[in-house]
């Protein structure tokens, strides 16, 4: 006679299989009452038990589909060693999880033929030394599997609901990853197919530990033996483009697989919506960097932006950022780093030029019109020549001839990179917004090229400087006239060249003279006097720096 528990096998293609391991089943209180003893296959006790099959038929193997724990008294096998051996081998061929033999009248002791066959096959064989109602075991395992199934379904629906809500609300990808990490309780990493990290979530210290040796451990993430490492492929419209990895998930592996699959579905949906224009296009959308206005294709830029922002602000010590830099694909060992800040709005353009030139580096937008670039060069490479080459190629891009590339001196020590980026940012900030200020700048602007403008910008927050600027420009600022301010700015920036100023403002010389007279009258100064003109120039630089 053969009876089975009502737990059905999973349908093909189910993303999860709530299961207990053989070891967990043997640890149940009801099972321990039967004094279980593992007599073979002890090294395979972590095999999953998908359901329980109580069977006395000698040909039970044909009824199995894999993952079953078979319970038997062996009453139809007693006295026939050939059938005993074949019974075990048929279970192994059917990929049963284990066989449990209740000792009694049929087998008062573990049968050597079955034990040896099970050991050769690697099939866990357990004998129960005390009479034990098999119904209690099937009831216990069934109830636990059902509870796991219910918990898995609840988790699935909770994650799907939360991620879908975030996506429809236009949340950035990082918000989705943070939610997945909260459910997983472990670091979450998204990579491209080359294992380069595109995004992370989770406790910062735990994420840094994962990234510290990412190049090596990332390639093991898909291995079945990886402890708590669960991977889900990311694909859209039939094309694989990345992976999501739960790093060190400590819950049930089936629940982890389900969570990873739900997270992958959410990320793919986010990409599809962004690609269809529902969340905007490009990196200049209304959501700002990393917000709902960003397209999915800016993920690498967002990853670089997070790293560069942390470097510039000093929010995280530079040495702690090394694992993130390495995981992002930036060479960091025995390298020379060149910090740059480019005044333009498209970080993708800077990254594209880097790729075309074969220069290792990362680029990301720090502000509306500032893109940070960090080059990583070999010590024997000419940093200045390569920086100039990069700037020239960048300015050769369509409609980009006025791009300003600000640079700090190369840094041989990674810990000096934040100061270098801040210096480059200061240089870029010190370049005036008007076109006239950039006319005579070299392709790569450095600290020594900004002279007085750089000093004033450094002092712009000083109350004495602010008061000086207000006092000197009071006549123009009280009755704001942007045209007069613009003319004054151009006139002083061109070294008080009236012809050049008139040309740049598309006015006649007599018209320019009238405006200059109006400016002098309002300010009460003589701009032909060098000291007075210099004072007004410094005040205007301070005013522009404060406004910028």
Short mmCIF file of C-alpha atoms in Angstrom, two decimals:
data_model
loop_
_atom_site.label_atom_id
_atom_site.label_comp_id
_atom_site.label_asym_id
_atom_site.label_seq_id
_atom_site.Cartn_x
_atom_site.Cartn_y
_atom_site.Cartn_z
CA UNK A 1 0.00 0.00 0.00
CA UNK A 2 1.24 3.47 -0.82
CA UNK A 3 0.06 6.73 0.71
CA UNK A 4 1.36 10.22 0.19
CA UNK A 5 1.07 13.52 1.95
CA UNK A 6 -1.18 16.03 0.19
CA UNK A 7 1.68 18.47 -0.39
CA UNK A 8 1.91 18.76 -4.18
CA UNK A 9 5.19 19.03 -5.99
CA UNK A 10 5.99 22.51 -7.31
CA UNK A 11 4.91 23.37 -10.82
CA UNK A 12 7.75 23.74 -13.30
CA UNK A 13 9.07 27.25 -13.39
CA UNK A 14 8.06 28.20 -9.83
CA UNK A 15 10.65 30.73 -8.60
CA UNK A 16 10.80 29.22 -5.13
CA UNK A 17 10.35 25.91 -3.37
CA UNK A 18 9.64 26.19 0.36
CA UNK A 19 11.67 23.32 1.78
CA UNK A 20 13.25 21.92 4.92
CA UNK A 21 16.59 20.21 4.87
CA UNK A 22 16.98 16.58 5.96
CA UNK A 23 18.93 17.85 8.96
CA UNK A 24 16.09 20.19 9.94
CA UNK A 25 13.51 17.42 9.67
CA UNK A 26 15.58 15.14 11.89
CA UNK A 27 15.85 17.96 14.42
CA UNK A 28 12.08 18.23 14.86
CA UNK A 29 10.89 17.32 18.34
CA UNK A 30 8.46 14.70 17.08
CA UNK A 31 11.14 13.02 15.01
CA UNK A 32 13.65 13.01 17.88
CA UNK A 33 11.10 11.01 19.87
CA UNK A 34 11.67 8.16 17.42
CA UNK A 35 15.43 8.15 18.22
CA UNK A 36 16.63 8.71 14.63
CA UNK A 37 20.07 7.52 13.65
CA UNK A 38 21.83 8.44 10.39
CA UNK A 39 23.43 5.24 9.11
CA UNK A 40 24.48 6.43 5.61
CA UNK A 41 24.92 9.63 3.63
CA UNK A 42 25.62 11.78 6.66
CA UNK A 43 27.45 14.30 4.45
CA UNK A 44 24.25 14.99 2.48
CA UNK A 45 21.96 16.03 5.32
CA UNK A 46 21.54 19.56 3.95
CA UNK A 47 19.59 18.28 0.95
CA UNK A 48 16.16 19.95 0.73
CA UNK A 49 13.03 18.00 1.61
CA UNK A 50 10.29 19.27 -0.64
CA UNK A 51 7.58 16.88 0.54
CA UNK A 52 7.05 13.57 2.35
CA UNK A 53 6.08 10.26 0.77
CA UNK A 54 5.01 7.29 2.90
CA UNK A 55 5.47 4.19 0.77
CA UNK A 56 5.75 0.45 1.17
CA UNK A 57 5.81 -0.35 -2.57
CA UNK A 58 9.08 -1.83 -3.78
CA UNK A 59 8.93 0.22 -6.99
CA UNK A 60 8.25 3.56 -5.28
CA UNK A 61 11.00 5.27 -7.29
CA UNK A 62 8.75 5.59 -10.34
CA UNK A 63 6.29 7.62 -8.30
CA UNK A 64 8.77 10.29 -7.24
CA UNK A 65 9.74 13.57 -8.89
CA UNK A 66 12.66 14.57 -6.67
CA UNK A 67 13.17 16.08 -3.22
CA UNK A 68 10.97 13.60 -1.34
CA UNK A 69 11.76 12.08 2.04
CA UNK A 70 10.50 8.51 1.76
CA UNK A 71 9.21 6.81 4.93
CA UNK A 72 8.95 3.02 5.02
CA UNK A 73 8.93 0.01 7.37
CA UNK A 74 10.43 -2.16 4.61
CA UNK A 75 7.82 -4.85 5.13
CA UNK A 76 7.87 -5.80 1.41
CA UNK A 77 11.68 -5.82 1.29
CA UNK A 78 12.45 -8.16 4.18
CA UNK A 79 14.35 -11.29 3.22
CA UNK A 80 15.21 -10.11 -0.32
CA UNK A 81 18.61 -8.43 -0.40
CA UNK A 82 18.48 -7.85 -4.17
CA UNK A 83 15.25 -5.90 -3.83
CA UNK A 84 16.66 -3.98 -0.88
CA UNK A 85 19.64 -2.77 -2.92
CA UNK A 86 17.51 -1.93 -5.94
CA UNK A 87 15.04 -0.06 -3.72
CA UNK A 88 17.78 2.34 -2.55
CA UNK A 89 19.20 2.74 -6.05
CA UNK A 90 15.75 3.58 -7.47
CA UNK A 91 15.35 6.28 -4.81
CA UNK A 92 18.69 7.74 -5.79
CA UNK A 93 17.76 7.73 -9.48
CA UNK A 94 14.54 9.56 -8.60
CA UNK A 95 16.63 12.14 -6.66
CA UNK A 96 14.85 11.48 -3.37
CA UNK A 97 16.09 13.60 -0.48
CA UNK A 98 16.41 10.73 2.02
CA UNK A 99 14.95 7.41 3.08
CA UNK A 100 13.71 6.81 6.65
CA UNK A 101 13.32 3.20 7.79
CA UNK A 102 11.27 2.41 10.87
CA UNK A 103 12.85 -0.54 12.69
CA UNK A 104 10.45 -3.24 13.85
CA UNK A 105 9.29 -6.70 12.83
CA UNK A 106 10.58 -6.42 9.24
CA UNK A 107 13.99 -5.01 10.20
CA UNK A 108 14.93 -5.16 13.86
CA UNK A 109 18.35 -3.71 12.92
CA UNK A 110 19.60 -1.52 10.03
CA UNK A 111 19.98 -3.80 6.97
CA UNK A 112 23.59 -3.82 5.75
CA UNK A 113 22.63 -4.13 2.06
CA UNK A 114 20.49 -0.98 2.14
CA UNK A 115 23.04 0.90 4.25
CA UNK A 116 25.93 0.07 1.89
CA UNK A 117 23.88 0.94 -1.20
CA UNK A 118 22.82 4.26 0.34
CA UNK A 119 26.41 5.11 1.26
CA UNK A 120 27.60 4.39 -2.28
CA UNK A 121 24.81 6.56 -3.73
CA UNK A 122 25.25 9.37 -1.22
CA UNK A 123 21.61 9.04 -0.21
CA UNK A 124 20.95 9.88 3.45
CA UNK A 125 19.49 6.84 5.19
CA UNK A 126 17.94 7.20 8.63
CA UNK A 127 16.60 4.49 10.91
CA UNK A 128 14.12 5.08 13.75
CA UNK A 129 14.86 2.92 16.80
CA UNK A 130 11.53 3.52 18.49
CA UNK A 131 8.05 2.95 17.00
CA UNK A 132 6.95 6.20 15.45
CA UNK A 133 3.65 7.12 13.72
CA UNK A 134 4.62 8.25 10.24
CA UNK A 135 1.44 10.34 10.15
CA UNK A 136 2.88 12.62 12.84
CA UNK A 137 5.98 13.27 10.75
CA UNK A 138 4.01 14.01 7.58
CA UNK A 139 1.68 16.31 9.56
CA UNK A 140 4.58 18.17 11.15
CA UNK A 141 6.52 18.62 7.91
CA UNK A 142 3.41 19.55 5.97
CA UNK A 143 2.38 22.24 8.45
CA UNK A 144 5.85 23.72 8.45
CA UNK A 145 6.04 23.72 4.66
CA UNK A 146 2.64 25.37 4.45
CA UNK A 147 3.69 28.04 6.94
CA UNK A 148 6.83 28.67 4.90
CA UNK A 149 4.78 28.82 1.75
CA UNK A 150 2.42 31.34 3.31
CA UNK A 151 5.36 33.43 4.58
CA UNK A 152 6.96 33.28 1.14
CA UNK A 153 3.74 34.37 -0.57
CA UNK A 154 3.33 37.20 1.95
CA UNK A 155 6.90 38.33 1.39
CA UNK A 156 6.44 38.13 -2.36
CA UNK A 157 3.31 40.26 -2.31
CA UNK A 158 4.76 42.76 0.17
CA UNK A 159 7.90 43.30 -1.89
CA UNK A 160 6.01 43.47 -5.18
CA UNK A 161 3.50 45.97 -3.75
CA UNK A 162 6.15 48.20 -2.22
CA UNK A 163 8.41 48.23 -5.27
CA UNK A 164 5.51 48.82 -7.65
CA UNK A 165 4.32 51.70 -5.49
CA UNK A 166 7.77 53.27 -5.50
CA UNK A 167 8.11 52.87 -9.26
CA UNK A 168 4.71 54.39 -10.05
CA UNK A 169 5.53 57.27 -7.68
CA UNK A 170 8.66 57.98 -9.73
CA UNK A 171 11.14 56.98 -7.03
CA UNK A 172 14.82 56.72 -8.04
CA UNK A 173 16.44 53.34 -8.45
CA UNK A 174 18.40 53.80 -5.23
CA UNK A 175 15.15 53.95 -3.27
CA UNK A 176 14.15 50.58 -4.73
CA UNK A 177 17.49 49.06 -3.78
CA UNK A 178 17.21 50.44 -0.24
CA UNK A 179 13.83 48.76 0.12
CA UNK A 180 15.19 45.44 -1.14
CA UNK A 181 18.13 45.67 1.29
CA UNK A 182 15.71 46.37 4.15
CA UNK A 183 13.78 43.17 3.40
CA UNK A 184 16.93 41.14 2.76
CA UNK A 185 18.84 42.30 5.83
CA UNK A 186 22.09 42.12 3.86
CA UNK A 187 24.00 44.15 1.26
CA UNK A 188 22.47 44.32 -2.21
CA UNK A 189 24.70 44.89 -5.23
CA UNK A 190 23.75 45.49 -8.87
CA UNK A 191 26.42 44.94 -11.51
CA UNK A 192 26.74 44.97 -15.26
CA UNK A 193 27.76 41.79 -17.08
CA UNK A 194 31.45 42.61 -16.55
CA UNK A 195 30.91 42.59 -12.74
CA UNK A 196 31.34 46.37 -12.51
CA UNK A 197 29.24 47.69 -9.65
CA UNK A 198 26.38 49.95 -10.74
CA UNK A 199 24.57 50.33 -7.44
CA UNK A 200 24.60 49.18 -3.82
CA UNK A 201 22.31 49.30 -0.81
CA UNK A 202 22.49 48.20 2.78
CA UNK A 203 24.49 49.08 5.84
CA UNK A 204 27.51 51.08 4.66
CA UNK A 205 30.08 49.08 6.63
CA UNK A 206 28.68 45.77 5.38
CA UNK A 207 28.61 47.03 1.80
CA UNK A 208 32.24 48.16 2.05
CA UNK A 209 33.22 44.72 3.37
CA UNK A 210 31.57 43.11 0.36
CA UNK A 211 33.21 45.47 -2.12
CA UNK A 212 36.68 45.19 -0.62
CA UNK A 213 37.43 42.04 -2.61
CA UNK A 214 34.62 42.34 -5.14
CA UNK A 215 36.52 41.29 -8.25
CA UNK A 216 37.18 37.86 -6.77
CA UNK A 217 33.98 37.15 -4.87
CA UNK A 218 31.64 38.51 -7.56
CA UNK A 219 32.51 35.60 -9.82
CA UNK A 220 31.49 33.16 -7.08
CA UNK A 221 28.14 34.82 -6.43
CA UNK A 222 26.27 32.49 -8.77
CA UNK A 223 27.74 29.31 -7.32
CA UNK A 224 25.26 27.07 -5.56
CA UNK A 225 27.73 26.62 -2.72
CA UNK A 226 28.08 30.34 -2.07
CA UNK A 227 26.91 30.90 1.51
CA UNK A 228 23.94 33.26 1.35
CA UNK A 229 24.90 34.68 -2.06
CA UNK A 230 21.83 34.75 -4.25
CA UNK A 231 21.87 36.11 -7.78
CA UNK A 232 19.08 37.16 -10.14
CA UNK A 233 19.67 38.02 -13.77
CA UNK A 234 18.46 41.36 -15.11
CA UNK A 235 17.16 41.32 -18.65
CA UNK A 236 14.87 43.46 -20.72
CA UNK A 237 13.27 42.61 -24.06
CA UNK A 238 15.30 39.45 -24.34
CA UNK A 239 18.68 41.06 -23.62
CA UNK A 240 20.62 40.42 -20.44
CA UNK A 241 22.29 43.57 -19.12
CA UNK A 242 23.15 43.00 -15.47
CA UNK A 243 22.75 41.06 -12.23
CA UNK A 244 21.33 41.68 -8.79
CA UNK A 245 23.10 39.94 -5.92
CA UNK A 246 22.00 39.46 -2.32
CA UNK A 247 25.32 39.25 -0.47
CA UNK A 248 25.21 37.02 2.59
CA UNK A 249 21.44 36.50 2.89
CA UNK A 250 20.84 34.74 6.22
CA UNK A 251 17.24 33.66 5.78
CA UNK A 252 15.90 30.60 4.01
CA UNK A 253 17.50 30.28 0.60
CA UNK A 254 14.09 29.81 -1.03
CA UNK A 255 12.91 33.10 0.47
CA UNK A 256 16.13 34.76 -0.71
CA UNK A 257 15.60 33.51 -4.25
CA UNK A 258 12.06 34.82 -4.22
CA UNK A 259 13.20 38.20 -2.89
CA UNK A 260 15.95 38.46 -5.51
CA UNK A 261 13.50 37.58 -8.28
CA UNK A 262 10.98 40.15 -7.09
CA UNK A 263 13.70 42.78 -6.84
CA UNK A 264 14.90 41.96 -10.35
CA UNK A 265 11.34 42.29 -11.67
CA UNK A 266 11.09 45.71 -10.05
CA UNK A 267 14.38 46.94 -11.47
CA UNK A 268 13.50 45.73 -14.96
CA UNK A 269 10.09 47.41 -14.72
CA UNK A 270 11.79 50.64 -13.65
CA UNK A 271 14.06 50.45 -16.66
CA UNK A 272 11.21 49.75 -19.05
CA UNK A 273 9.21 52.72 -17.76
CA UNK A 274 12.24 54.99 -17.99
CA UNK A 275 12.97 53.75 -21.49
CA UNK A 276 9.40 54.43 -22.54
CA UNK A 277 9.69 58.00 -21.32
CA UNK A 278 7.30 57.61 -18.40
CA UNK A 279 9.96 58.66 -15.93
CA UNK A 280 11.73 61.04 -18.27
CA UNK A 281 14.82 60.74 -20.39
CA UNK A 282 18.45 61.66 -20.00
CA UNK A 283 20.27 62.99 -16.99
CA UNK A 284 18.75 66.41 -16.91
CA UNK A 285 15.16 65.51 -16.08
CA UNK A 286 13.01 67.18 -13.47
CA UNK A 287 13.96 64.74 -10.76
CA UNK A 288 17.58 65.85 -10.69
CA UNK A 289 20.51 63.47 -10.57
CA UNK A 290 19.42 60.03 -9.50
CA UNK A 291 15.78 61.08 -9.40
CA UNK A 292 12.80 60.14 -11.50
CA UNK A 293 14.03 62.32 -14.34
CA UNK A 294 17.04 60.08 -14.91
CA UNK A 295 17.00 57.31 -17.48
CA UNK A 296 18.15 53.81 -16.60
CA UNK A 297 21.21 54.22 -18.80
CA UNK A 298 22.62 56.75 -16.32
CA UNK A 299 23.13 54.07 -13.64
CA UNK A 300 26.89 53.95 -14.13
CA UNK A 301 26.96 57.75 -13.93
CA UNK A 302 24.92 57.61 -10.70
CA UNK A 303 27.36 55.12 -9.21
CA UNK A 304 30.28 57.35 -10.18
CA UNK A 305 28.44 60.39 -8.86
CA UNK A 306 27.94 58.81 -5.45
CA UNK A 307 31.63 57.97 -5.23
CA UNK A 308 32.86 61.37 -6.45
CA UNK A 309 30.42 63.26 -4.23
CA UNK A 310 31.63 61.39 -1.17
CA UNK A 311 35.22 62.18 -2.17
CA UNK A 312 34.54 65.89 -2.69
CA UNK A 313 32.47 66.40 0.47
CA UNK A 314 34.69 64.27 2.69
CA UNK A 315 31.56 62.57 4.06
CA UNK A 316 33.48 59.28 3.99
CA UNK A 317 37.27 59.02 4.53
CA UNK A 318 39.03 58.48 1.21
CA UNK A 319 40.66 55.24 2.32
CA UNK A 320 37.25 53.74 3.08
CA UNK A 321 36.15 54.59 -0.46
CA UNK A 322 38.87 52.49 -2.08
CA UNK A 323 36.73 49.32 -2.26
CA UNK A 324 33.93 51.25 -3.95
CA UNK A 325 36.33 52.81 -6.45
CA UNK A 326 37.85 49.43 -7.26
CA UNK A 327 34.41 47.80 -7.59
CA UNK A 328 33.34 50.61 -9.93
CA UNK A 329 36.15 49.60 -12.27
CA UNK A 330 38.62 52.38 -11.44
CA UNK A 331 42.25 51.13 -11.24
CA UNK A 332 43.65 52.18 -7.86
CA UNK A 333 46.85 50.20 -7.32
CA UNK A 334 50.09 52.02 -8.16
CA UNK A 335 48.28 54.76 -10.05
CA UNK A 336 48.44 58.53 -10.45
CA UNK A 337 45.11 60.34 -10.11
CA UNK A 338 44.22 63.53 -11.99
CA UNK A 339 41.19 65.39 -10.54
CA UNK A 340 39.22 67.47 -13.06
CA UNK A 341 36.02 69.49 -13.01
CA UNK A 342 34.42 70.34 -16.35
CA UNK A 343 31.92 73.17 -16.73
CA UNK A 344 29.17 71.63 -18.82
CA UNK A 345 25.86 69.88 -18.24
CA UNK A 346 26.41 66.46 -19.82
CA UNK A 347 28.47 63.94 -17.81
CA UNK A 348 27.81 61.35 -20.52
CA UNK A 349 29.87 63.43 -22.94
CA UNK A 350 32.93 63.43 -20.66
CA UNK A 351 32.57 59.67 -20.07
CA UNK A 352 32.24 59.12 -23.82
CA UNK A 353 35.45 61.04 -24.53
CA UNK A 354 37.25 59.01 -21.83
CA UNK A 355 36.21 55.79 -23.54
CA UNK A 356 37.22 57.02 -26.98
CA UNK A 357 40.67 57.99 -25.72
CA UNK A 358 41.05 54.75 -23.77
CA UNK A 359 41.67 56.69 -20.54
CA UNK A 360 40.73 54.86 -17.33
CA UNK A 361 38.52 57.14 -15.27
CA UNK A 362 35.06 57.98 -14.03
CA UNK A 363 32.87 61.00 -14.67
CA UNK A 364 29.72 62.28 -13.00
CA UNK A 365 27.74 65.48 -12.57
CA UNK A 366 28.29 67.28 -9.25
CA UNK A 367 26.08 70.30 -10.00
CA UNK A 368 23.93 71.59 -12.83
CA UNK A 369 26.88 72.62 -14.98
CA UNK A 370 29.82 70.94 -13.23
CA UNK A 371 31.04 67.46 -14.14
CA UNK A 372 33.74 65.85 -12.03
CA UNK A 373 36.25 63.60 -13.80
CA UNK A 374 38.87 61.46 -12.08
CA UNK A 375 41.58 60.02 -14.31
CA UNK A 376 43.61 57.02 -13.16
CA UNK A 377 46.93 56.86 -14.99
CA UNK A 378 50.03 54.70 -14.82
CA UNK A 379 53.01 56.44 -13.17
CA UNK A 380 54.95 56.52 -16.46
CA UNK A 381 52.16 58.30 -18.36
CA UNK A 382 52.35 62.05 -18.98
CA UNK A 383 49.48 63.33 -16.87
CA UNK A 384 49.59 66.91 -18.18
CA UNK A 385 49.72 65.89 -21.83
CA UNK A 386 46.86 63.40 -21.44
CA UNK A 387 44.77 65.94 -19.52
CA UNK A 388 45.31 68.51 -22.29
CA UNK A 389 44.43 65.90 -24.91
CA UNK A 390 41.23 65.05 -23.04
CA UNK A 391 40.29 68.74 -22.79
CA UNK A 392 40.95 69.32 -26.49
CA UNK A 393 38.85 66.33 -27.54
CA UNK A 394 36.07 67.34 -25.16
CA UNK A 395 35.93 70.87 -26.55
CA UNK A 396 35.85 69.41 -30.06
CA UNK A 397 32.51 67.77 -29.32
CA UNK A 398 29.53 69.38 -31.09
CA UNK A 399 28.35 72.60 -29.40
CA UNK A 400 30.96 72.20 -26.68
CA UNK A 401 33.76 74.52 -27.75
CA UNK A 402 33.29 76.72 -24.67
CA UNK A 403 33.61 73.88 -22.15
CA UNK A 404 36.05 74.80 -19.37
CA UNK A 405 38.24 72.03 -17.97
CA UNK A 406 39.62 72.84 -14.52
CA UNK A 407 42.37 70.64 -13.12
CA UNK A 408 44.39 70.12 -9.99
CA UNK A 409 47.90 68.71 -10.02
CA UNK A 410 48.14 64.92 -10.25
CA UNK A 411 47.97 63.01 -6.96
CA UNK A 412 50.09 59.93 -6.36
CA UNK A 413 48.30 59.13 -3.08
CA UNK A 414 44.62 58.19 -3.10
CA UNK A 415 44.07 60.04 0.18
CA UNK A 416 45.02 63.31 -1.57
CA UNK A 417 42.31 62.90 -4.22
CA UNK A 418 39.52 64.68 -2.22
CA UNK A 419 41.66 67.81 -1.81
CA UNK A 420 42.51 67.68 -5.52
CA UNK A 421 38.85 67.46 -6.52
CA UNK A 422 37.96 70.37 -4.25
CA UNK A 423 40.79 72.42 -5.77
CA UNK A 424 39.56 71.66 -9.29
CA UNK A 425 36.02 72.55 -8.25
CA UNK A 426 37.26 75.83 -6.79
CA UNK A 427 39.06 76.64 -10.04
CA UNK A 428 35.94 75.84 -12.07
CA UNK A 429 33.78 77.96 -9.75
CA UNK A 430 36.21 80.85 -10.03
CA UNK A 431 35.80 81.01 -13.80
CA UNK A 432 33.21 83.72 -14.42
CA UNK A 433 29.94 82.79 -16.08
CA UNK A 434 30.22 85.34 -18.86
CA UNK A 435 31.79 84.34 -22.16
CA UNK A 436 34.32 87.16 -21.91
CA UNK A 437 35.89 85.64 -18.81
CA UNK A 438 36.80 82.46 -20.67
CA UNK A 439 38.24 84.05 -23.78
CA UNK A 440 41.89 83.92 -22.77
CA UNK A 441 41.81 80.76 -20.67
CA UNK A 442 44.02 77.80 -21.63
CA UNK A 443 42.37 74.45 -22.53
CA UNK A 444 43.09 73.23 -19.00
CA UNK A 445 42.63 75.85 -16.27
CA UNK A 446 44.66 75.51 -13.07
CA UNK A 447 44.86 77.42 -9.83
CA UNK A 448 47.55 79.78 -11.10
CA UNK A 449 45.34 80.78 -14.06
CA UNK A 450 42.52 82.32 -12.00
CA UNK A 451 44.61 84.87 -10.07
CA UNK A 452 42.50 87.46 -8.19
CA UNK A 453 39.23 85.80 -9.15
CA UNK A 454 40.24 82.66 -7.26
CA UNK A 455 41.25 84.55 -4.14
CA UNK A 456 38.00 86.50 -4.07
CA UNK A 457 35.97 83.31 -4.41
CA UNK A 458 37.83 81.77 -1.49
CA UNK A 459 36.94 84.83 0.64
CA UNK A 460 33.38 85.27 -0.63
CA UNK A 461 31.75 84.14 2.64
CA UNK A 462 33.74 86.56 4.78
CA UNK A 463 31.34 89.22 6.21
CA UNK A 464 33.93 91.95 5.58
CA UNK A 465 34.13 91.02 1.90
CA UNK A 466 30.35 90.87 1.61
CA UNK A 467 30.02 94.28 3.23
CA UNK A 468 32.71 95.71 0.94
CA UNK A 469 30.92 94.43 -2.19
CA UNK A 470 27.57 95.84 -1.07
CA UNK A 471 29.13 99.22 -0.26
CA UNK A 472 31.09 99.55 -3.52
CA UNK A 473 28.19 98.47 -5.77
CA UNK A 474 25.36 100.01 -3.78
CA UNK A 475 24.48 102.51 -6.50
CA UNK A 476 23.80 99.73 -9.00
CA UNK A 477 22.34 97.16 -6.59
CA UNK A 478 19.76 99.55 -5.08
CA UNK A 479 18.23 100.13 -8.48
CA UNK A 480 19.09 96.84 -10.19
CA UNK A 481 19.90 97.23 -13.82
CA UNK A 482 21.23 93.95 -15.18
CA UNK A 483 22.29 95.63 -18.44
CA UNK A 484 24.53 98.11 -16.61
CA UNK A 485 25.97 95.35 -14.40
CA UNK A 486 26.70 93.25 -17.49
CA UNK A 487 28.38 96.17 -19.25
CA UNK A 488 30.48 96.89 -16.15
CA UNK A 489 31.45 93.24 -15.86
CA UNK A 490 32.57 93.06 -19.51
CA UNK A 491 34.35 96.41 -19.39
CA UNK A 492 36.44 95.40 -16.39
CA UNK A 493 37.05 91.83 -17.61
CA UNK A 494 38.45 93.15 -20.92
CA UNK A 495 40.88 95.46 -19.14
CA UNK A 496 38.64 98.53 -19.71
CA UNK A 497 38.77 98.07 -23.48
CA UNK A 498 35.89 100.21 -24.75
CA UNK A 499 36.02 98.96 -28.35
CA UNK A 500 35.94 95.30 -27.28
CA UNK A 501 33.15 95.97 -24.78
CA UNK A 502 31.02 97.74 -27.39
CA UNK A 503 31.61 94.89 -29.84
CA UNK A 504 30.64 92.19 -27.33
CA UNK A 505 27.45 94.04 -26.35
CA UNK A 506 26.57 94.90 -29.95
CA UNK A 507 26.27 98.62 -29.27
CA UNK A 508 27.92 101.69 -30.76
CA UNK A 509 30.75 103.45 -28.93
CA UNK A 510 28.61 106.53 -28.15
CA UNK A 511 25.94 104.23 -26.65
CA UNK A 512 28.62 102.50 -24.57
CA UNK A 513 29.96 105.87 -23.36
CA UNK A 514 26.50 106.84 -22.14
CA UNK A 515 26.19 103.58 -20.19
CA UNK A 516 29.63 103.95 -18.66
CA UNK A 517 28.73 107.50 -17.59
CA UNK A 518 25.54 106.16 -16.00
CA UNK A 519 27.54 103.49 -14.16
CA UNK A 520 30.09 106.03 -12.86
CA UNK A 521 27.32 108.37 -11.79
CA UNK A 522 25.50 105.69 -9.81
CA UNK A 523 28.64 104.38 -8.17
CA UNK A 524 30.29 107.78 -7.68
CA UNK A 525 33.62 106.59 -9.09
CA UNK A 526 35.95 107.39 -11.95
CA UNK A 527 36.60 104.19 -13.87
CA UNK A 528 39.58 105.80 -15.59
CA UNK A 529 41.29 105.87 -12.20
CA UNK A 530 43.13 102.56 -11.79
CA UNK A 531 42.65 102.24 -8.03
CA UNK A 532 38.94 103.06 -8.15
CA UNK A 533 38.40 100.71 -11.10
CA UNK A 534 40.30 97.95 -9.28
CA UNK A 535 38.17 98.45 -6.18
CA UNK A 536 34.97 98.19 -8.21
CA UNK A 537 36.35 95.15 -10.05
CA UNK A 538 37.11 93.32 -6.80
CA UNK A 539 33.66 94.20 -5.44
CA UNK A 540 32.03 92.89 -8.60
CA UNK A 541 34.03 89.65 -8.43
CA UNK A 542 32.94 89.21 -4.81
CA UNK A 543 29.32 89.95 -5.69
CA UNK A 544 29.35 87.42 -8.54
CA UNK A 545 31.04 84.83 -6.34
CA UNK A 546 28.38 85.29 -3.65
CA UNK A 547 25.57 85.08 -6.20
CA UNK A 548 27.11 81.98 -7.81
#
